[in-house]
Tab-separated table of C-alpha atoms in Angstrom:
chain	number	residue	atom	x	y	z
A	1	MET	CA	28.335	-9.085	58.083
A	2	ILE	CA	28.712	-11.219	61.239
A	3	TYR	CA	29.858	-9.783	64.544
A	4	ARG	CA	31.246	-12.114	67.188
A	5	LEU	CA	31.318	-11.115	70.844
A	6	LEU	CA	33.591	-12.287	73.631
A	7	SER	CA	30.651	-13.741	75.510
A	8	HIS	CA	32.888	-15.522	78.017
A	9	VAL	CA	34.263	-12.203	79.338
A	10	PRO	CA	32.047	-10.337	81.824
A	11	HIS	CA	30.533	-7.255	80.177
A	12	ILE	CA	31.251	-5.156	83.262
A	13	VAL	CA	35.013	-5.507	82.643
A	14	PHE	CA	34.744	-3.568	79.399
A	15	LYS	CA	31.879	-1.225	80.318
A	16	PRO	CA	33.927	2.000	80.548
A	17	VAL	CA	35.504	1.239	77.161
A	18	TYR	CA	32.094	0.368	75.681
A	19	ASP	CA	30.611	3.635	76.951
A	20	ILE	CA	33.382	5.725	75.390
A	21	TYR	CA	33.241	3.822	72.099
A	22	GLU	CA	29.444	4.031	72.031
A	23	ARG	CA	29.515	7.819	72.397
A	24	TYR	CA	32.176	8.047	69.681
A	25	LEU	CA	30.127	5.855	67.325
A	26	LEU	CA	26.952	7.792	68.033
A	27	GLU	CA	28.556	11.052	66.935
A	28	LYS	CA	30.037	9.433	63.817
A	29	VAL	CA	26.691	7.893	62.855
A	30	LYS	CA	24.797	11.157	63.402
A	31	SER	CA	27.165	12.928	61.017
A	32	GLY	CA	26.459	10.451	58.207
A	33	GLU	CA	23.495	9.267	56.139
A	34	ILE	CA	20.720	8.013	58.413
A	35	PRO	CA	18.693	5.090	57.037
A	36	ARG	CA	14.990	5.752	56.656
A	37	HIS	CA	13.922	2.190	57.411
A	38	VAL	CA	15.526	-0.578	59.456
A	39	ALA	CA	14.069	-4.085	59.575
A	40	ILE	CA	15.059	-6.682	62.184
A	41	ILE	CA	14.627	-10.453	62.409
A	42	MET	CA	14.593	-10.814	66.186
A	43	ASP	CA	16.190	-14.250	66.491
A	44	GLY	CA	17.688	-16.036	69.473
A	45	ASN	CA	15.214	-15.374	72.293
A	46	ARG	CA	14.618	-19.066	72.966
A	47	ARG	CA	18.280	-20.044	72.741
A	48	TRP	CA	19.203	-17.213	75.098
A	49	ALA	CA	16.606	-18.448	77.597
A	50	ARG	CA	17.803	-22.038	77.235
A	51	ARG	CA	21.390	-20.990	77.894
A	52	ILE	CA	20.414	-19.482	81.248
A	53	GLU	CA	18.089	-22.418	81.991
A	54	LYS	CA	14.828	-20.490	81.658
A	55	PRO	CA	11.639	-21.357	79.721
A	56	PRO	CA	11.108	-19.909	76.216
A	57	TRP	CA	8.616	-17.265	77.398
A	58	TYR	CA	11.368	-15.724	79.503
A	59	GLY	CA	13.473	-15.131	76.403
A	60	HIS	CA	10.542	-13.633	74.527
A	61	LEU	CA	9.823	-11.289	77.456
A	62	PHE	CA	13.377	-9.974	77.433
A	63	GLY	CA	13.197	-9.759	73.645
A	64	SER	CA	10.168	-7.463	73.949
A	65	LYS	CA	12.113	-5.224	76.338
A	66	LYS	CA	15.011	-5.111	73.863
A	67	LEU	CA	12.598	-4.014	71.139
A	68	GLU	CA	11.573	-1.047	73.304
A	69	GLU	CA	15.250	-0.080	73.584
A	70	ILE	CA	15.771	-0.350	69.834
A	71	LEU	CA	12.766	1.859	69.152
A	72	GLU	CA	14.350	4.483	71.412
A	73	TRP	CA	17.668	4.167	69.527
A	74	CYS	CA	15.830	4.708	66.242
A	75	MET	CA	14.101	7.814	67.551
A	76	GLU	CA	17.401	9.171	68.861
A	77	LEU	CA	18.953	8.793	65.414
A	78	GLY	CA	15.929	9.895	63.413
A	79	ILE	CA	15.253	6.508	61.798
A	80	ARG	CA	11.608	6.941	60.841
A	81	THR	CA	10.520	3.345	60.207
A	82	LEU	CA	11.306	0.172	62.160
A	83	THR	CA	9.900	-3.197	61.080
A	84	VAL	CA	10.384	-6.289	63.246
A	85	TYR	CA	9.670	-9.958	62.623
A	86	ALA	CA	7.798	-11.033	65.739
A	87	PHE	CA	5.955	-14.224	64.754
A	88	SER	CA	5.826	-16.063	61.450
A	89	THR	CA	3.043	-18.172	59.993
A	90	GLU	CA	5.352	-21.169	60.535
A	91	ASN	CA	5.744	-20.336	64.247
A	92	PHE	CA	2.198	-21.569	64.868
A	93	HIS	CA	3.672	-25.090	64.587
A	94	ARG	CA	5.728	-24.653	67.768
A	95	ARG	CA	4.705	-26.286	71.025
A	96	LYS	CA	1.223	-25.256	72.134
A	97	GLU	CA	2.461	-23.947	75.503
A	98	GLU	CA	5.038	-21.670	73.868
A	99	VAL	CA	2.582	-20.287	71.307
A	100	GLU	CA	-0.001	-19.584	74.018
A	101	ALA	CA	2.600	-17.801	76.172
A	102	LEU	CA	3.683	-15.710	73.192
A	103	MET	CA	0.103	-14.759	72.336
A	104	LYS	CA	-0.473	-13.670	75.913
A	105	LEU	CA	2.685	-11.541	75.734
A	106	PHE	CA	1.560	-9.975	72.440
A	107	GLU	CA	-1.816	-9.094	73.922
A	108	GLU	CA	-0.204	-7.472	76.960
A	109	LYS	CA	2.271	-5.498	74.842
A	110	PHE	CA	-0.413	-4.186	72.494
A	111	LYS	CA	-2.430	-3.008	75.474
A	112	GLU	CA	0.700	-1.300	76.806
A	113	VAL	CA	1.107	0.548	73.490
A	114	VAL	CA	-2.269	2.222	74.000
A	115	ARG	CA	-1.171	3.469	77.435
A	116	ASP	CA	2.511	4.141	76.698
A	117	GLU	CA	3.219	7.856	77.096
A	118	ARG	CA	6.378	7.567	74.970
A	119	ILE	CA	4.436	6.279	71.974
A	120	HIS	CA	2.065	9.239	72.068
A	121	ARG	CA	4.706	11.846	72.924
A	122	HIS	CA	6.929	10.833	70.016
A	123	GLY	CA	4.075	10.200	67.597
A	124	VAL	CA	4.770	6.525	66.817
A	125	ARG	CA	2.297	4.810	64.530
A	126	VAL	CA	2.008	1.065	65.159
A	127	ASN	CA	1.021	-1.258	62.306
A	128	ILE	CA	0.483	-5.001	62.429
A	129	ILE	CA	1.414	-6.694	59.171
A	130	GLY	CA	0.449	-10.294	58.522
A	131	ARG	CA	-2.569	-12.570	58.421
A	132	LYS	CA	-4.350	-11.133	61.448
A	133	GLU	CA	-7.243	-13.523	60.957
A	134	LEU	CA	-4.955	-16.343	62.175
A	135	LEU	CA	-4.481	-14.690	65.574
A	136	PRO	CA	-6.646	-15.504	68.597
A	137	GLU	CA	-9.508	-13.046	68.881
A	138	ASN	CA	-8.183	-11.387	72.049
A	139	VAL	CA	-4.778	-10.774	70.436
A	140	ARG	CA	-6.313	-9.489	67.216
A	141	LYS	CA	-8.558	-7.064	69.099
A	142	ALA	CA	-5.642	-5.759	71.189
A	143	ALA	CA	-3.536	-5.335	68.043
A	144	GLU	CA	-6.297	-3.463	66.238
A	145	GLU	CA	-6.822	-1.193	69.237
A	146	ALA	CA	-3.094	-0.341	69.239
A	147	GLU	CA	-3.379	0.502	65.543
A	148	ARG	CA	-6.437	2.687	66.098
A	149	ALA	CA	-4.840	4.520	69.023
A	150	THR	CA	-1.766	5.471	66.949
A	151	ARG	CA	-3.216	5.796	63.448
A	152	LYS	CA	-2.968	9.602	63.371
A	153	TYR	CA	0.774	9.696	64.134
A	154	THR	CA	3.307	10.389	61.396
A	155	ASN	CA	6.655	10.992	63.131
A	156	TYR	CA	7.733	7.348	63.398
A	157	THR	CA	6.353	3.997	62.297
A	158	LEU	CA	6.720	0.655	64.056
A	159	ASN	CA	5.622	-2.277	61.904
A	160	ILE	CA	5.203	-5.564	63.748
A	161	ALA	CA	5.167	-8.612	61.467
A	162	LEU	CA	2.818	-10.999	63.229
A	163	ALA	CA	1.393	-14.204	61.721
A	164	TYR	CA	3.529	-13.038	58.818
A	165	GLY	CA	5.158	-14.738	55.851
A	166	GLY	CA	6.755	-13.031	52.880
A	167	ARG	CA	5.337	-15.558	50.421
A	168	SER	CA	1.916	-15.274	52.048
A	169	GLU	CA	2.062	-11.493	51.654
A	170	ILE	CA	2.809	-11.791	47.935
A	171	ALA	CA	0.102	-14.429	47.452
A	172	ASP	CA	-2.463	-12.282	49.266
A	173	ALA	CA	-1.487	-9.263	47.160
A	174	VAL	CA	-1.872	-11.249	43.934
A	175	ARG	CA	-5.287	-12.479	45.061
A	176	GLU	CA	-6.490	-8.913	45.674
A	177	ILE	CA	-5.076	-7.709	42.353
A	178	VAL	CA	-6.897	-10.500	40.496
A	179	LYS	CA	-10.144	-9.523	42.240
A	180	ASP	CA	-9.732	-5.914	41.150
A	181	VAL	CA	-8.880	-6.938	37.595
A	182	LEU	CA	-12.018	-9.094	37.398
A	183	ALA	CA	-14.044	-6.220	38.863
A	184	GLY	CA	-12.694	-3.884	36.201
A	185	LYS	CA	-10.951	-1.604	38.699
A	186	ILE	CA	-7.543	-2.077	37.078
A	187	LYS	CA	-6.288	-3.387	33.733
A	188	PRO	CA	-3.714	-6.190	33.480
A	189	GLU	CA	-1.365	-3.829	31.639
A	190	ASP	CA	-1.480	-1.489	34.654
A	191	ILE	CA	0.241	-4.052	36.867
A	192	ASP	CA	3.812	-3.076	37.652
A	193	GLU	CA	6.142	-3.129	40.653
A	194	GLU	CA	4.696	0.038	42.164
A	195	LEU	CA	1.104	-1.167	41.826
A	196	ILE	CA	1.978	-4.413	43.592
A	197	LYS	CA	3.495	-2.433	46.489
A	198	GLY	CA	0.091	-0.817	46.943
A	199	TYR	CA	-1.455	-4.226	47.639
A	200	LEU	CA	1.026	-5.398	50.289
A	201	TYR	CA	0.063	-5.584	53.984
A	202	TYR	CA	1.324	-2.043	54.586
A	203	PRO	CA	0.739	-0.366	51.222
A	204	ASN	CA	3.626	1.636	49.762
A	205	MET	CA	5.862	1.204	52.785
A	206	PRO	CA	9.398	2.442	52.012
A	207	ASP	CA	11.745	-0.458	51.361
A	208	PRO	CA	14.157	-1.254	54.215
A	209	ASP	CA	17.606	0.237	53.845
A	210	ILE	CA	18.981	-2.257	56.353
A	211	VAL	CA	17.921	-5.756	57.401
A	212	ILE	CA	19.471	-7.095	60.614
A	213	ARG	CA	19.221	-10.668	61.813
A	214	THR	CA	20.432	-11.536	65.293
A	215	GLY	CA	21.126	-15.038	66.606
A	216	GLY	CA	23.909	-16.069	64.226
A	217	GLU	CA	21.734	-17.580	61.480
A	218	VAL	CA	22.457	-16.406	57.942
A	219	ARG	CA	19.127	-16.499	56.121
A	220	ILE	CA	16.074	-14.300	55.558
A	221	SER	CA	13.423	-16.816	56.678
A	222	ASN	CA	10.530	-15.553	54.538
A	223	PHE	CA	10.769	-11.944	55.765
A	224	LEU	CA	9.744	-9.010	53.531
A	225	LEU	CA	10.668	-10.910	50.377
A	226	TYR	CA	9.244	-8.289	48.030
A	227	GLN	CA	10.635	-5.279	49.878
A	228	ILE	CA	14.287	-6.221	50.516
A	229	ALA	CA	15.550	-6.627	46.950
A	230	TYR	CA	18.158	-3.869	47.485
A	231	SER	CA	18.436	-3.831	51.279
A	232	GLU	CA	21.821	-4.083	52.967
A	233	LEU	CA	21.939	-7.306	54.998
A	234	PHE	CA	23.689	-7.717	58.351
A	235	PHE	CA	23.855	-10.969	60.327
A	236	VAL	CA	24.848	-10.568	63.953
A	237	ASP	CA	26.234	-13.393	66.066
A	238	VAL	CA	24.456	-12.453	69.306
A	239	TYR	CA	21.058	-13.489	70.619
A	240	PHE	CA	18.413	-10.788	70.376
A	241	PRO	CA	18.122	-10.057	74.138
A	242	GLU	CA	21.889	-9.371	74.155
A	243	PHE	CA	21.884	-7.054	71.124
A	244	ARG	CA	23.533	-3.812	72.245
A	245	LYS	CA	23.330	-0.234	71.111
A	246	ILE	CA	26.987	-0.460	70.155
A	247	ASP	CA	26.138	-3.335	67.785
A	248	PHE	CA	23.327	-1.285	66.263
A	249	LEU	CA	25.586	1.730	65.753
A	250	ARG	CA	28.357	-0.371	64.210
A	251	ILE	CA	25.889	-1.743	61.676
A	252	ILE	CA	24.666	1.701	60.709
A	253	ARG	CA	28.249	2.944	60.488
A	254	GLU	CA	29.068	0.090	58.112
A	255	PHE	CA	25.910	0.877	56.105
A	256	GLN	CA	27.137	4.453	55.724
A	257	ARG	CA	30.414	3.197	54.251
A	258	ARG	CA	28.746	1.068	51.588
A	259	GLN	CA	28.004	2.338	48.095
A	260	ARG	CA	24.437	1.484	47.108
A	261	ARG	CA	24.095	1.393	43.324
A	262	PHE	CA	20.663	-0.307	43.066
A	263	GLY	CA	21.862	-2.264	40.038
A	264	ARG	CA	23.094	0.837	38.194
């Protein structure tokens, strides 16, 4: 599903209409099936910054603020798990200045998580999924501190895919399974889909009901390859910093209309 916005028309012109429609959609969504898990590929930060003649870090900063909004939308609706694609293993190949600026932003945001009253009041557990050993030490330490500070919470879960690749996750899981087979902890005949899920970066995480990609691209880009076999996919033709609550609600409303048969 691709939504196209009238980006050439000032948003303020339609704001009263948007507000009314947003309230209408919110009530409709609340009366239907609420997804347990939403996953988002947060694409378009750099292109948004380029369009307004700003450096890439500016787009990533506004993207981080948008993520805070989306987490609030999820809590308002009772969506218990949110997983976001923040930085892939391939992203390390970007320009050194951009990667360094992003790592600095990640470190700052993880430190904010520890202090954020909303995180603790709502009981949001923060998990970092990916090859953490690839991160600079200061970023890794800040990420691990955010995990420790929220580990006891069970109301909501925010998974941040950082230094992440779906193929890497599967390869790492296979490596650990082989080790346990050789150590005699499991038998080869014990290996099934559920056992493999127990070896992923976040063991036994519920599969996403919905995967959203902003930015207009129509591909998965190595995100949660094992987990999204039966997810509903939505591709949105707006850059991530411009993603609105009304867009989010429209996607969930469309999800509620779909019949999910899971191959049956």
